[in-house]
Coordinates of C-alpha atoms in Angstrom, one line a residue:
Chain A
M1 CA 4.0 0.6 8.8
Q2 CA 3.6 -3.0 9.8
R3 CA 0.3 -2.1 11.5
V4 CA -0.8 -0.2 8.4
A5 CA 0.0 -3.3 6.4
A6 CA -2.2 -5.3 8.8
A7 CA -5.1 -2.9 7.9
D8 CA -4.9 -1.1 11.3
V9 CA -6.9 2.1 10.7
Q10 CA -5.6 3.8 13.8
A11 CA -2.0 3.3 12.5
Y12 CA -3.1 4.7 9.1
N13 CA -4.6 7.8 10.8
E14 CA -1.3 8.4 12.6
L15 CA 0.5 8.0 9.3
V16 CA -1.8 10.6 7.7
H17 CA -1.4 13.1 10.6
S18 CA 2.4 12.8 10.5
H19 CA 2.9 13.2 6.8
L20 CA -0.1 14.8 5.1
S21 CA 1.1 18.4 5.3
S22 CA 4.6 17.5 4.0
I23 CA 3.3 15.3 1.1
H24 CA 0.7 17.9 0.1
G25 CA 3.4 20.6 0.1
F26 CA 5.6 18.4 -2.0
A27 CA 2.8 17.7 -4.5
Y28 CA 2.0 21.4 -4.7
R29 CA 5.6 22.4 -5.3
L30 CA 5.9 19.9 -8.1
L31 CA 2.6 20.5 -9.7
G32 CA 1.9 24.2 -8.9
Q33 CA -1.9 23.7 -8.8
Q34 CA -3.9 23.2 -5.7
Q35 CA -6.5 20.9 -7.1
E36 CA -4.0 18.5 -8.7
A37 CA -1.9 18.6 -5.6
E38 CA -4.9 17.5 -3.6
E39 CA -5.7 14.7 -6.0
V40 CA -2.1 13.4 -6.0
T41 CA -2.0 13.6 -2.2
Q42 CA -5.1 11.5 -2.0
E43 CA -3.8 9.0 -4.5
T44 CA -0.5 8.8 -2.6
F45 CA -2.2 7.9 0.7
L46 CA -4.5 5.5 -1.1
R47 CA -1.5 3.6 -2.5
A48 CA 0.2 3.7 0.9
W49 CA -2.9 2.1 2.4
Q50 CA -3.3 -0.5 -0.3
R51 CA 0.4 -1.3 -0.7
A52 CA 1.7 -0.9 2.8
N53 CA 2.9 -4.5 2.6
T54 CA 5.4 -3.5 -0.1
Y55 CA 7.2 -1.0 2.2
E56 CA 10.7 -2.0 3.0
P57 CA 12.1 -0.7 6.4
R58 CA 15.5 0.1 4.8
A59 CA 14.0 3.5 3.8
R60 CA 12.2 6.0 6.0
V61 CA 8.5 6.1 5.7
S62 CA 8.8 9.7 4.6
T63 CA 11.1 8.8 1.8
W64 CA 8.8 6.0 0.6
L65 CA 5.8 8.3 0.6
H66 CA 7.7 11.0 -1.3
A67 CA 8.7 8.4 -3.9
I68 CA 5.0 7.4 -4.4
C69 CA 4.0 11.1 -4.6
H70 CA 6.9 11.9 -6.9
N71 CA 5.9 9.1 -9.4
L72 CA 2.3 10.2 -9.4
A73 CA 3.2 13.9 -9.9
I74 CA 5.6 13.1 -12.7
D75 CA 2.9 11.1 -14.4
R76 CA 0.6 14.1 -14.2
L77 CA 3.3 16.4 -15.5
R78 CA 4.0 14.1 -18.5
K79 CA 0.4 14.1 -19.4
R80 CA 0.4 17.9 -19.1
K81 CA 3.5 17.9 -21.4
E82 CA 4.8 21.0 -19.7
H83 CA 5.1 22.5 -16.3
A84 CA 2.4 24.9 -15.3
N85 CA 3.3 28.0 -13.4
P86 CA 2.3 27.7 -9.8
E87 CA -0.8 29.6 -8.8
L88 CA 1.2 31.6 -6.2
V89 CA -1.7 31.6 -3.9
D90 CA -1.7 34.5 -1.6
L91 CA 1.3 36.1 -3.2
A92 CA -0.4 38.9 -5.2
P93 CA 0.4 42.3 -3.9
D94 CA -2.4 44.1 -2.1
S95 CA -2.1 47.8 -1.9
A96 CA -3.9 47.9 1.4
E97 CA -1.1 45.8 3.1
P98 CA 1.8 47.3 4.9
Q99 CA 5.0 48.0 2.9
H100 CA 7.0 45.2 4.5
L101 CA 4.3 42.6 3.6
L102 CA 4.3 43.8 0.0
E103 CA 8.1 43.5 -0.1
R104 CA 7.9 40.0 1.3
K105 CA 5.3 39.0 -1.3
R106 CA 7.4 40.5 -4.1
T107 CA 10.4 38.5 -2.8
A108 CA 8.4 35.3 -2.7
E109 CA 7.2 35.9 -6.2
S110 CA 10.8 36.5 -7.4
V111 CA 12.0 33.3 -5.7
Q112 CA 9.1 31.3 -7.1
S113 CA 9.8 32.6 -10.5
A114 CA 13.4 31.6 -10.2
L115 CA 12.4 28.1 -9.1
D116 CA 10.0 27.8 -12.0
R117 CA 12.8 28.6 -14.5
L118 CA 14.9 25.7 -13.2
A119 CA 15.1 22.5 -15.2
P120 CA 12.5 20.1 -13.8
R121 CA 15.0 17.7 -12.3
Q122 CA 16.9 20.5 -10.7
R123 CA 13.7 21.9 -9.2
E124 CA 12.7 18.4 -7.9
A125 CA 16.1 18.0 -6.2
V126 CA 15.8 21.5 -4.5
V127 CA 12.2 20.7 -3.4
L128 CA 13.1 17.4 -2.0
V129 CA 16.3 18.5 -0.1
H130 CA 15.5 22.1 0.8
Y131 CA 11.8 22.1 1.3
Q132 CA 11.0 18.5 2.2
G133 CA 14.1 18.1 4.4
L134 CA 15.4 14.9 2.8
S135 CA 19.1 14.1 2.8
N136 CA 20.9 13.8 -0.5
P137 CA 20.9 10.0 -0.5
E138 CA 17.1 10.0 0.3
A139 CA 16.5 12.5 -2.5
A140 CA 18.5 10.2 -4.8
E141 CA 16.3 7.3 -3.9
V142 CA 13.1 9.2 -4.6
L143 CA 14.5 10.5 -7.9
G144 CA 15.9 7.1 -8.9
V145 CA 19.4 8.3 -9.4
G146 CA 22.7 8.2 -7.6
V147 CA 23.8 10.5 -4.9
E148 CA 26.4 12.2 -7.1
A149 CA 23.7 13.0 -9.7
V150 CA 21.6 14.6 -7.0
E151 CA 24.6 16.6 -5.8
S152 CA 25.1 17.8 -9.4
L153 CA 21.5 18.7 -9.8
L154 CA 21.5 20.6 -6.5
A155 CA 24.8 22.4 -7.3
R156 CA 23.5 23.6 -10.7
A157 CA 20.1 24.6 -9.2
R158 CA 21.7 26.6 -6.4
R159 CA 24.1 28.4 -8.8
S160 CA 21.2 29.3 -11.1
L161 CA 19.1 30.5 -8.2
K162 CA 21.9 32.6 -6.7
K163 CA 22.5 34.1 -10.1
A164 CA 18.9 34.8 -10.8
L165 CA 18.1 36.3 -7.5
V166 CA 21.3 38.4 -7.4
T167 CA 20.6 39.6 -10.9
E168 CA 17.1 40.7 -9.8
V169 CA 18.5 42.4 -6.7
H170 CA 20.7 44.5 -8.9
A171 CA 18.0 45.2 -11.6
P172 CA 16.6 48.7 -11.8
G173 CA 13.7 49.3 -9.5
Y174 CA 14.3 46.1 -7.4
N175 CA 15.7 46.2 -3.9
G176 CA 13.7 43.7 -1.9
V177 CA 15.1 40.2 -2.1
Q178 CA 18.4 40.4 -0.4
Q179 CA 17.3 43.0 2.1
N180 CA 14.4 40.7 3.2
A181 CA 16.7 37.8 3.4
R182 CA 19.1 39.7 5.7
E183 CA 16.2 40.8 7.9
R184 CA 15.2 37.2 8.5
T185 CA 18.7 35.8 9.2
Chain H
M1 CA 43.6 29.1 -3.7
K2 CA 44.4 26.0 -1.6
T3 CA 44.8 26.4 2.1
R4 CA 46.5 24.2 4.6
T5 CA 43.2 22.6 5.2
G6 CA 43.4 20.8 1.8
L7 CA 40.1 22.4 0.7
T8 CA 40.2 25.0 -2.1
L9 CA 37.8 27.9 -2.1
Q10 CA 36.3 26.6 -5.4
R11 CA 35.7 23.2 -3.8
F12 CA 34.3 24.9 -0.7
T13 CA 31.8 26.8 -2.9
E14 CA 30.9 23.6 -4.8
L15 CA 30.2 21.9 -1.5
L16 CA 28.0 24.8 -0.5
D17 CA 26.0 24.4 -3.7
S18 CA 25.7 20.6 -3.5
N19 CA 25.3 20.1 0.2
G20 CA 23.9 23.3 1.5
H21 CA 25.2 25.9 4.0
D22 CA 25.0 23.6 7.1
L23 CA 28.6 22.3 7.3
Q24 CA 27.5 19.7 9.8
T25 CA 25.7 17.8 7.1
W26 CA 28.8 17.7 4.9
P27 CA 30.8 14.5 4.7
E28 CA 34.1 14.2 6.5
P29 CA 36.8 15.4 6.1
E30 CA 35.2 18.2 4.0
S31 CA 33.1 19.3 7.0
S32 CA 36.2 19.8 9.3
D33 CA 38.2 21.3 6.5
G34 CA 35.4 23.7 5.6
G35 CA 35.3 24.9 9.2
R36 CA 39.1 25.6 9.2
L37 CA 38.8 27.4 5.8
L38 CA 36.1 29.6 7.2
A39 CA 38.3 30.6 10.0
S40 CA 41.1 31.7 7.7
S41 CA 39.3 33.0 4.5
S42 CA 37.0 36.0 4.3
E43 CA 36.0 34.9 0.7
A44 CA 34.8 31.6 2.2
R45 CA 32.8 33.5 4.8
V46 CA 31.2 35.6 2.0
A47 CA 30.3 32.4 0.0
L48 CA 28.8 30.9 3.2
E49 CA 26.7 34.1 3.8
Q50 CA 25.4 34.0 0.2
A51 CA 24.4 30.3 0.6
R52 CA 22.5 31.2 3.8
E53 CA 20.8 34.1 2.1
L54 CA 19.6 31.8 -0.7
A55 CA 18.2 29.4 1.9
V56 CA 16.4 32.1 3.7
L57 CA 14.9 33.4 0.4
L58 CA 13.7 29.9 -0.5
D59 CA 12.1 29.6 2.9
G60 CA 10.0 32.6 2.0
V61 CA 7.8 30.6 -0.4
H62 CA 5.2 28.6 1.3
P63 CA 2.7 26.1 -0.2
P64 CA -0.9 26.2 1.1
E65 CA -1.8 24.0 4.0
P66 CA -3.9 21.0 3.2
S67 CA -7.6 21.9 3.4
A68 CA -9.9 20.3 6.0
H69 CA -11.8 18.7 3.1
L70 CA -8.5 17.0 1.8
T71 CA -7.7 15.8 5.3
A72 CA -11.2 14.3 5.7
R73 CA -11.0 12.6 2.3
V74 CA -7.6 11.1 3.0
L75 CA -8.7 9.8 6.5
E76 CA -11.8 8.2 4.8
I77 CA -9.6 6.1 2.5
P78 CA -9.8 2.9 4.7
I79 CA -13.6 3.3 4.8
R80 CA -13.9 3.9 1.1
H81 CA -11.4 1.3 0.2
P82 CA -11.5 -1.5 2.8
R83 CA -8.8 -4.0 2.4
N84 CA -9.6 -7.7 2.1
E85 CA -6.9 -9.3 4.2
A86 CA -7.9 -12.8 3.1
R87 CA -6.3 -12.0 -0.3
S88 CA -2.9 -11.5 1.2
W89 CA -2.5 -15.1 2.3
W90 CA -5.3 -17.1 0.7
P91 CA -4.9 -17.3 -3.0
F92 CA -8.4 -18.8 -3.6
A93 CA -10.4 -16.1 -1.9
T94 CA -12.5 -15.5 -5.1
I95 CA -13.3 -19.2 -5.4
L96 CA -14.0 -19.6 -1.7
R97 CA -16.7 -16.9 -1.6
P98 CA -19.3 -18.7 -3.9
V99 CA -18.5 -22.1 -2.3
M100 CA -19.1 -20.7 1.1
G101 CA -22.4 -19.2 -0.1
L102 CA -23.6 -22.6 -1.5
A103 CA -22.6 -24.4 1.7
A104 CA -24.5 -21.8 3.8
A105 CA -27.6 -22.3 1.6
A106 CA -27.4 -26.1 2.0
V107 CA -27.1 -25.9 5.8
L108 CA -30.1 -23.5 5.9
G109 CA -32.1 -26.0 3.8
I110 CA -31.3 -28.9 6.0
L111 CA -32.1 -27.0 9.2
S112 CA -35.4 -25.7 7.8
G113 CA -36.4 -29.2 6.7
A114 CA -35.7 -30.5 10.2
L115 CA -37.2 -27.8 12.3
L116 CA -40.2 -26.4 10.4
P117 CA -43.7 -28.1 10.6
P118 CA -44.7 -30.4 7.6
T119 CA -46.7 -28.9 4.7
S120 CA -50.3 -30.0 3.8
D121 CA -49.0 -32.0 0.8
E122 CA -46.6 -33.8 3.1
L123 CA -49.4 -34.6 5.4
A124 CA -51.6 -35.8 2.6
S125 CA -49.0 -38.1 1.3
S126 CA -48.4 -39.5 4.8
G127 CA -52.2 -39.9 5.5
A128 CA -52.2 -37.7 8.6
S129 CA -54.6 -34.7 9.3
P130 CA -53.2 -31.3 10.3
A131 CA -54.8 -31.7 13.7
G132 CA -53.6 -35.2 14.0
E133 CA -57.0 -36.7 13.7
E134 CA -59.3 -36.9 10.6
L135 CA -62.8 -35.4 11.0
P136 CA -65.8 -37.3 9.7
S137 CA -67.6 -35.7 6.6
S138 CA -70.7 -34.9 8.7
D139 CA -68.7 -32.8 11.0
W140 CA -67.1 -30.9 8.1
E141 CA -70.6 -30.1 6.8
E142 CA -71.7 -28.8 10.2
M143 CA -68.6 -26.7 10.6
S144 CA -68.9 -25.2 7.1
E145 CA -72.6 -24.3 7.7
L146 CA -71.7 -22.6 11.0
A147 CA -68.8 -20.7 9.5
L148 CA -70.1 -19.7 6.0
G149 CA -73.9 -20.0 6.4
T150 CA -74.0 -22.6 3.7
Q151 CA -73.1 -26.1 3.1
L152 CA -69.8 -26.6 1.2
D153 CA -69.6 -28.9 -1.7
L154 CA -67.3 -31.6 -0.6
E155 CA -67.0 -33.0 -4.1
P156 CA -63.4 -32.9 -5.2
W157 CA -62.6 -29.7 -7.2

């Protein structure tokens, strides 16, 4: 980051290659729209380039980038006033596909639907810790709360998810989620 | 139910929800206590299995990969937004720029004055001819006849 702060373009390129996919995934999971996710990703790296000298080594670079991206995404969501449903790209069932792929898509749709129903802060905590691989203290830093608050958010989120997905498993006409999960363990 | 590990099943389930199914990421002594509880409690093992299943289900939802266009746009940022490093340590960069421009113009003016040949006005005021020697008027008449086929009017315009 010191090299990026010194306007070293090569160091900036390395930063992009290391974190672009993760930051884009994070933006997408928060915003649920491909175009907005790309815009926020660009804006995140623009700020990282322009404000690299404000980075403090006490945090990992990844945590710092997530914090920038989170702030930008939250601004967008506030302007939107409400969370949009993710586009669920490539999740729509296709009758020409094999049965196991259809089941997997249905499972993914169910999980995404359960994630969408979470309270925004709970979803952000799950995304940061489960999908982005941040530790609880790092997620707390990104969200601007204490570690205990993050643990509380995660506990409520996971309980809701288990309840929702187990409920769907036992609903009439549904038998895919838990079976697929077991197949992949 | 509290076991000899000091960790209740309820607390074990809470830790699964707040810290995930990987007991190695749990704080101590809960991590060690959780391992002992698993060895002795089938209910704890069921709770752990459910937590693992949830993690696997969550892993089944993937965001799209960043497009090549996005990658290119992000890599172009230093080109589209070059940083002026002078600003970071020199607070008068915006004042320095026009001053440096004026100084450069002054130096160019001095150099051009010293190196370029004098103009006809300067020569006239100093009394020298461009060729270094003034021609007599009869020679001017002859030269103009040869060049233009007629005699120039040497009267002042």
